[in-house]
Amino acid sequence: MVEQTSAHLDAVFHALSDATRRAMLSQLSSGPRSIGELAAPFSMTFAGASKHVKVLESAGLVRRRVQGRTHICQLDAARLSEAEAWLRHYERFWTTKLDKLEELLLADADQQKSGKESAR
């Protein structure tokens, strides 16, 4: 189970590591698109866009269906939620560190403010 989950996460993060694929997912978040529609903002060929879609499909982020000669892609966000859950585990670490940083910055600002008032 751990190996399977790890392989899923590896595929998702690999897919998300490319800006073009992230932009494609963003397009798909508002509804299904053909591969041609996904390719258009990037001025890339159908074949180039199809390669990106295959990576997204392999990661389980996109489902593709064929209607005649048109390939329609649809977002499948379930794997994104798996990645979010993994990231959420580390949110405690980030939150604790950021809270400490805020505390230090506020203390420093108060100290500087007190020093300026004393100098008057």
Coordinates of C-alpha atoms in Angstrom, one line a residue:
M1 CA 0.0 0.0 0.0
V2 CA 2.8 2.5 0.9
E3 CA 4.7 1.7 -2.3
Q4 CA 1.5 2.2 -4.4
T5 CA 0.7 5.5 -2.6
S6 CA 4.3 6.6 -3.1
A7 CA 4.2 5.8 -6.8
H8 CA 0.9 7.7 -7.1
L9 CA 2.4 10.7 -5.4
D10 CA 5.6 10.5 -7.4
A11 CA 3.6 10.6 -10.6
V12 CA 1.4 13.5 -9.4
F13 CA 4.3 15.6 -8.3
H14 CA 6.2 14.8 -11.6
A15 CA 3.1 15.9 -13.6
L16 CA 2.8 19.0 -11.5
S17 CA 6.5 19.9 -11.9
D18 CA 5.9 21.2 -15.4
A19 CA 4.3 24.7 -15.9
T20 CA 2.6 23.7 -19.1
R21 CA 0.9 20.7 -17.4
R22 CA -0.2 22.9 -14.5
A23 CA -1.7 25.4 -16.9
M24 CA -3.5 22.6 -18.7
L25 CA -5.0 21.4 -15.3
S26 CA -6.0 25.0 -14.7
Q27 CA -7.9 25.1 -18.0
L28 CA -9.5 21.8 -17.2
S29 CA -10.7 23.0 -13.8
S30 CA -13.4 25.0 -15.6
G31 CA -14.5 22.1 -17.7
P32 CA -13.5 19.5 -20.3
R33 CA -11.3 20.6 -23.2
S34 CA -10.1 19.0 -26.4
I35 CA -6.3 18.5 -26.8
G36 CA -6.4 21.2 -29.5
E37 CA -7.9 23.6 -27.0
L38 CA -5.3 22.7 -24.4
A39 CA -2.5 23.2 -26.9
A40 CA -3.7 26.6 -28.2
P41 CA -2.3 28.9 -25.5
F42 CA 1.1 27.4 -25.9
S43 CA 1.3 27.4 -29.7
M44 CA 2.2 23.7 -29.6
T45 CA 1.3 20.8 -31.8
F46 CA -1.4 18.3 -31.1
A47 CA 1.4 15.7 -30.6
G48 CA 3.2 17.9 -28.1
A49 CA 0.1 18.6 -26.1
S50 CA -0.8 14.9 -26.3
K51 CA 2.5 14.0 -24.6
H52 CA 1.7 16.4 -21.8
V53 CA -1.8 14.9 -21.5
K54 CA -0.3 11.4 -21.3
V55 CA 1.8 12.4 -18.3
L56 CA -1.3 13.9 -16.7
E57 CA -3.2 10.7 -17.5
S58 CA -0.5 8.5 -16.1
A59 CA -0.6 10.5 -12.9
G60 CA -4.4 9.9 -12.7
L61 CA -5.1 13.7 -13.0
V62 CA -6.9 13.6 -16.3
R63 CA -9.3 11.3 -18.1
R64 CA -9.4 11.3 -21.9
R65 CA -12.3 10.1 -24.1
V66 CA -12.4 10.0 -27.9
Q67 CA -15.3 11.4 -29.8
G68 CA -14.7 10.7 -33.4
R69 CA -11.3 12.3 -34.1
T70 CA -11.5 14.6 -31.1
H71 CA -9.8 13.7 -27.8
I72 CA -11.7 15.3 -24.9
C73 CA -9.8 15.6 -21.6
Q74 CA -11.4 16.1 -18.2
L75 CA -9.9 16.8 -14.8
D76 CA -9.9 14.0 -12.2
A77 CA -9.0 15.8 -9.0
A78 CA -9.0 12.8 -6.7
R79 CA -5.2 12.4 -7.0
L80 CA -4.7 16.1 -6.3
S81 CA -6.5 15.6 -3.0
E82 CA -3.9 12.8 -2.2
A83 CA -1.1 15.3 -2.9
E84 CA -2.8 17.9 -0.8
A85 CA -3.1 15.5 2.1
W86 CA 0.6 14.7 1.9
L87 CA 1.4 18.5 1.9
R88 CA -1.1 19.2 4.7
H89 CA 1.0 16.8 6.9
Y90 CA 3.9 19.3 6.6
E91 CA 1.7 22.4 7.1
R92 CA 2.2 22.1 10.9
F93 CA 5.9 22.5 10.4
W94 CA 5.5 25.6 8.1
T95 CA 2.9 27.1 10.4
T96 CA 5.0 26.7 13.5
K97 CA 8.0 28.2 11.8
L98 CA 6.0 31.1 10.3
D99 CA 4.4 31.8 13.7
K100 CA 7.8 31.9 15.3
L101 CA 9.1 34.3 12.6
E102 CA 6.1 36.6 13.1
E103 CA 6.6 36.6 16.8
L104 CA 10.3 37.5 16.3
L105 CA 9.5 40.3 13.8
L106 CA 6.8 41.8 16.1
A107 CA 9.2 41.7 19.0
D108 CA 11.9 43.4 16.9
A109 CA 9.5 46.0 15.7
D110 CA 8.4 46.7 19.3
Q111 CA 12.0 46.9 20.4
Q112 CA 12.9 49.4 17.6
K113 CA 9.8 51.5 18.4
S114 CA 10.7 51.6 22.1
G115 CA 14.3 52.6 21.2
K116 CA 13.1 55.5 19.1
E117 CA 10.7 56.7 21.8
S118 CA 13.4 56.6 24.4
A119 CA 15.8 58.6 22.2
R120 CA 13.4 61.5 22.1

